[in-house]
mmCIF file of C-alpha atoms in Angstrom:
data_model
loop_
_atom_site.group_PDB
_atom_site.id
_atom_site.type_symbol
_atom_site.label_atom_id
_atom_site.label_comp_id
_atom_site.label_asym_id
_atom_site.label_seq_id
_atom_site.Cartn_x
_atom_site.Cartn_y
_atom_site.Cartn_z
ATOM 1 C CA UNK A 1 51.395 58.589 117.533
ATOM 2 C CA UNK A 2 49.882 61.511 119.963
ATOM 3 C CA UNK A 3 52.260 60.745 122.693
ATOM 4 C CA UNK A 4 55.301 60.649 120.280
ATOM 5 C CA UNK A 5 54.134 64.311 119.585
ATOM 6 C CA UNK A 6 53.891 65.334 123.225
ATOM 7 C CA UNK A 7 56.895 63.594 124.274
ATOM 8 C CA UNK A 8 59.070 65.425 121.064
ATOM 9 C CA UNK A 9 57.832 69.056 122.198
ATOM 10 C CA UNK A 10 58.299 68.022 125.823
ATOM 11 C CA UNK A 11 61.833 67.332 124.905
ATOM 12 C CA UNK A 12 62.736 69.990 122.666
ATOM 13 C CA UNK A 13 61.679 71.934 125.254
ATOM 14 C CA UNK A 14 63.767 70.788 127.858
ATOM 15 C CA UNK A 15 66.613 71.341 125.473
ATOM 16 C CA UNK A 16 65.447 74.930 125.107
ATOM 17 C CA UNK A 17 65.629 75.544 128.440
ATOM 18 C CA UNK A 18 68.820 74.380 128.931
ATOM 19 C CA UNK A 19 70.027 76.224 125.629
ATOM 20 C CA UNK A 20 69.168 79.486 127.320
ATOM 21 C CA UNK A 21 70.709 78.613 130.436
ATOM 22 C CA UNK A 22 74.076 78.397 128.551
ATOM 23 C CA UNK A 23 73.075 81.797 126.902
ATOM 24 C CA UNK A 24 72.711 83.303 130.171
ATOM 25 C CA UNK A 25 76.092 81.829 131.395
ATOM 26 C CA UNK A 26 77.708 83.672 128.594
ATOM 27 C CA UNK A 27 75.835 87.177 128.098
ATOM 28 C CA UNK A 28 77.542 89.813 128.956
ATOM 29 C CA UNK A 29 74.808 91.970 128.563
ATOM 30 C CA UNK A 30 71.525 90.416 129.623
ATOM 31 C CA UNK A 31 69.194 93.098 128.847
ATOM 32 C CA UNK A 32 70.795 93.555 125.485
ATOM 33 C CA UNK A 33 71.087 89.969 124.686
ATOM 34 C CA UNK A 34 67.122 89.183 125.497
ATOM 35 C CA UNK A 35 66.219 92.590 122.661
ATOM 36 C CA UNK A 36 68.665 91.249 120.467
ATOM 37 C CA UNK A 37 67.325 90.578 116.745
ATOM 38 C CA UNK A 38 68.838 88.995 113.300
ATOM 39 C CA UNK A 39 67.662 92.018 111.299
ATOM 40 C CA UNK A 40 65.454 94.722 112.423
ATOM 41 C CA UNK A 41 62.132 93.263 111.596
ATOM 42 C CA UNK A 42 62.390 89.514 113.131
ATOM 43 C CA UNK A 43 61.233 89.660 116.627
ATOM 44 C CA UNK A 44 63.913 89.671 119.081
ATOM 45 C CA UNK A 45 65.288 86.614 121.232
ATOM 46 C CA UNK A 46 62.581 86.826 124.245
ATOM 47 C CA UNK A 47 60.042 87.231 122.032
ATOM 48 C CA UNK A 48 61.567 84.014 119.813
ATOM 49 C CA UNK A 49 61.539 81.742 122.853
ATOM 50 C CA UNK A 50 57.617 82.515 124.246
ATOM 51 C CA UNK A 51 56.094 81.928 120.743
ATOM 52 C CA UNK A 52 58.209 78.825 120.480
ATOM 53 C CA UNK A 53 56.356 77.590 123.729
ATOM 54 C CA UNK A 54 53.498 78.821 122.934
ATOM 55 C CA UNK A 55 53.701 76.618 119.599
ATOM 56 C CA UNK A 56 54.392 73.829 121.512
ATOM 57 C CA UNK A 57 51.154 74.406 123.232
ATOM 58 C CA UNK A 58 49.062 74.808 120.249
ATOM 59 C CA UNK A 59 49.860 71.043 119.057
ATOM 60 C CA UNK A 60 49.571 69.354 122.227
ATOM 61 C CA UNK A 61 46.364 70.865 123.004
ATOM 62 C CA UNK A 62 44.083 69.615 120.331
ATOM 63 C CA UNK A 63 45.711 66.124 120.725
ATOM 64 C CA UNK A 64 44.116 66.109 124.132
ATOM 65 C CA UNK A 65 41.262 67.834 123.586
ATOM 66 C CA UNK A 66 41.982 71.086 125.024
ATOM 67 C CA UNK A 67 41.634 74.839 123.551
ATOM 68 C CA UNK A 68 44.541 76.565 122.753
ATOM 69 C CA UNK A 69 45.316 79.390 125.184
ATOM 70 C CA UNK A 70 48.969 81.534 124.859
ATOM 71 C CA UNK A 71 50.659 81.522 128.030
ATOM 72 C CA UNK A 72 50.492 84.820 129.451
ATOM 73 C CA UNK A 73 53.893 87.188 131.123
ATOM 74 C CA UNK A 74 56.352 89.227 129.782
ATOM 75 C CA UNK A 75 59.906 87.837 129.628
ATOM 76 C CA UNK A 76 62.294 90.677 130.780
ATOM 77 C CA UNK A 77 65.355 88.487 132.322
ATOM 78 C CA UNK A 78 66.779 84.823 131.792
ATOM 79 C CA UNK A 79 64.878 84.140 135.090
ATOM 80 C CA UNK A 80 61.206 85.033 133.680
ATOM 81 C CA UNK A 81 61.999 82.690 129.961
ATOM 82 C CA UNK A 82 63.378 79.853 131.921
ATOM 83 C CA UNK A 83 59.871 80.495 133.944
ATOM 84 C CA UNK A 84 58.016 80.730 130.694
ATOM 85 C CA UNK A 85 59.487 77.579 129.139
ATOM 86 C CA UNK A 86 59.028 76.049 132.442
ATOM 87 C CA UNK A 87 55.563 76.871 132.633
ATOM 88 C CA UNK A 88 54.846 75.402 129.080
ATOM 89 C CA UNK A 89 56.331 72.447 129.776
ATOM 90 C CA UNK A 90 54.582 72.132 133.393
ATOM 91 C CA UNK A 91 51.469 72.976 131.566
ATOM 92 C CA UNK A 92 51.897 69.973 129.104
ATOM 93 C CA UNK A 93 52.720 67.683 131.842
ATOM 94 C CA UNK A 94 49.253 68.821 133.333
ATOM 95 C CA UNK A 95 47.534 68.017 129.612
ATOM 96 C CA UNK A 96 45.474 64.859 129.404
ATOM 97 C CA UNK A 97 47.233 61.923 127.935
ATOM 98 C CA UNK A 98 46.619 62.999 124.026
ATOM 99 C CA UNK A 99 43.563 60.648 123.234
ATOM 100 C CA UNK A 100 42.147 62.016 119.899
ATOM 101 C CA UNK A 101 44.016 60.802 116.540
ATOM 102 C CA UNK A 102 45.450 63.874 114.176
ATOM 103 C CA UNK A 103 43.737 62.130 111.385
ATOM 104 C CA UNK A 104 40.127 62.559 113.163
ATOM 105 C CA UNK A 105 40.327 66.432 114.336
ATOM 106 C CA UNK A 106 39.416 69.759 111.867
ATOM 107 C CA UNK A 107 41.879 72.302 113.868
ATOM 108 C CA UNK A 108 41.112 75.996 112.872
ATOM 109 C CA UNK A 109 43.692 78.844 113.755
ATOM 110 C CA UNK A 110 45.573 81.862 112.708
ATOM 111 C CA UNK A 111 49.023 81.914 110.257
ATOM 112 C CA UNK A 112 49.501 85.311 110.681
ATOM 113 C CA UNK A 113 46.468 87.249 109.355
ATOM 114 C CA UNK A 114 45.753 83.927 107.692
ATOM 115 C CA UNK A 115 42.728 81.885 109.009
ATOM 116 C CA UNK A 116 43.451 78.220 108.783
ATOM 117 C CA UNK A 117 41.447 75.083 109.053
ATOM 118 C CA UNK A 118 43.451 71.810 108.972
ATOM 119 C CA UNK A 119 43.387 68.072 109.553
ATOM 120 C CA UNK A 120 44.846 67.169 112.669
ATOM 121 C CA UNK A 121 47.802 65.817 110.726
ATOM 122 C CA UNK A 122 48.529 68.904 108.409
ATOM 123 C CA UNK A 123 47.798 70.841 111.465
ATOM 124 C CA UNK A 124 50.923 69.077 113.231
ATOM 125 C CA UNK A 125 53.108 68.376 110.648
ATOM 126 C CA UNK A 126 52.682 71.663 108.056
ATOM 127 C CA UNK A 127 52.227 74.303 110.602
ATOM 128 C CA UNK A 128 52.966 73.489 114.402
ATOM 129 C CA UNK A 129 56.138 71.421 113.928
ATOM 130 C CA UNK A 130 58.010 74.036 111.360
ATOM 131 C CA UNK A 131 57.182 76.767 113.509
ATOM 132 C CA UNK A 132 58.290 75.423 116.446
ATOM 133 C CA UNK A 133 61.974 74.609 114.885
ATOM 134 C CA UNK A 134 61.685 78.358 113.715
ATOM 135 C CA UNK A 135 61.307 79.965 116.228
ATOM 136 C CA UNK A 136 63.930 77.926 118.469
ATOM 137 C CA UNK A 137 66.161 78.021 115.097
ATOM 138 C CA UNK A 138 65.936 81.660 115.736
ATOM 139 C CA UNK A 139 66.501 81.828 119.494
ATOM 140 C CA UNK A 140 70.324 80.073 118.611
ATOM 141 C CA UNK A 141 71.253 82.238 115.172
ATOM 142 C CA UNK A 142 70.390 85.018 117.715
ATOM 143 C CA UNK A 143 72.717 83.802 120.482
ATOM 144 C CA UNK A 144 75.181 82.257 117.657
ATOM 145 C CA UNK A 145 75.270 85.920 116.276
ATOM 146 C CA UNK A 146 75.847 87.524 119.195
ATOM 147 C CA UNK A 147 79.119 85.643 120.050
ATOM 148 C CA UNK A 148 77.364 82.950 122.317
ATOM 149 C CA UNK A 149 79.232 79.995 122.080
ATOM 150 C CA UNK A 150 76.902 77.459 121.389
ATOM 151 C CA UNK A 151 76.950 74.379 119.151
ATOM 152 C CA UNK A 152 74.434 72.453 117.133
ATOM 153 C CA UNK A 153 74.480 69.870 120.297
ATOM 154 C CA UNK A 154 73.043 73.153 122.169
ATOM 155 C CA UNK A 155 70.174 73.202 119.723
ATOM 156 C CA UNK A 156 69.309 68.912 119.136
ATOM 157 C CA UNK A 157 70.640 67.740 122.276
ATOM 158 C CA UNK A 158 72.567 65.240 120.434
ATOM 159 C CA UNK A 159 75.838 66.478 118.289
ATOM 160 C CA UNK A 160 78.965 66.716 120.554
ATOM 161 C CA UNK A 161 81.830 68.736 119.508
ATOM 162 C CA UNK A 162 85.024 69.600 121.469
ATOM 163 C CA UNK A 163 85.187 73.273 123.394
ATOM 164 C CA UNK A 164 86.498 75.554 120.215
ATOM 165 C CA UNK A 165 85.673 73.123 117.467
ATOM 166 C CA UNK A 166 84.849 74.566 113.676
ATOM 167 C CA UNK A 167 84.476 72.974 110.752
ATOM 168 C CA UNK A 168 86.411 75.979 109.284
ATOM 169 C CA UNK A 169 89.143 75.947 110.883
#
């Protein structure tokens, strides 16, 4: 089941790096674009994508007995968050096969303010995984809101739709 984890953030990664590549093909104001926010206290898009690695990070490392560390870097341009999700994903890659079951590890972190202690499992599952789809979800309402044209395919890597398609329409 551990590599089934790894494998899913590998991949959603890869999908979030080539979601922002499309962003950047389409901003017309880069600068703007990376500061942009949904409302005025969500964090803003560049800030979206680097704790969305980051949470990537936090459930593949206890699944192969590593400590948790945030990446480190500031992510002013397209060029420095297709570094950062690069780096997560190299970083991963680098991880030791996951060898320890979620069932078997006590993970303790921080929700916030919060100080958690979980199962391996509940760890995954009720904290990693959510906030990983959060803060990605994020990343594309951002783009989506600022007259990117992206698609749910641009988010899952799956759904197709034609160039201009809406359901509304």
């Amino acid at each position: 089941m551990n590599i089934k984890y790894r494998e899913m953030f590998l991949n959603h990664l890869k999908i979030l790096y080539q979601f922002i590549e499309k962003v950047e093909v389409n901003a017309v104001n880069e600068s703007k674009l990376l500061k942009a926010r949904l409302v005025d206290d969500m964090l803003p898009l560049n800030v979206q994508v680097k704790i969305a690695a980051n949470f990537a990070l936090r459930g593949c490392c206890p699944l192969s007995g590593q400590e948790y560390k945030e990446l480190e870097g500031d992510i002013d341009s397209f060029c420095e968050l297709k570094a950062y999700v690069a780096t997560a994903i190299d970083f991963i890659n680098q991880l030791a096969k996951p060898s320890l079951e979620p069932l078997n590890l006590n993970v303790k972190d921080t929700a916030g303010f919060k100080d958690i202690s979980m199962s391996g499992t509940e760890y995954i599952s009720s904290f990693v995984l959510p906030n990983f789809f959060f803060h990605i979800s994020m990343v594309y309402a951002i783009a989506k809101s600022n007259g990117i044209p992206v698609t749910k395919g641009d988010f899952d890597g799956i759904h197709q739709y034609p160039k201009g398609f809406s359901w509304e329409a």
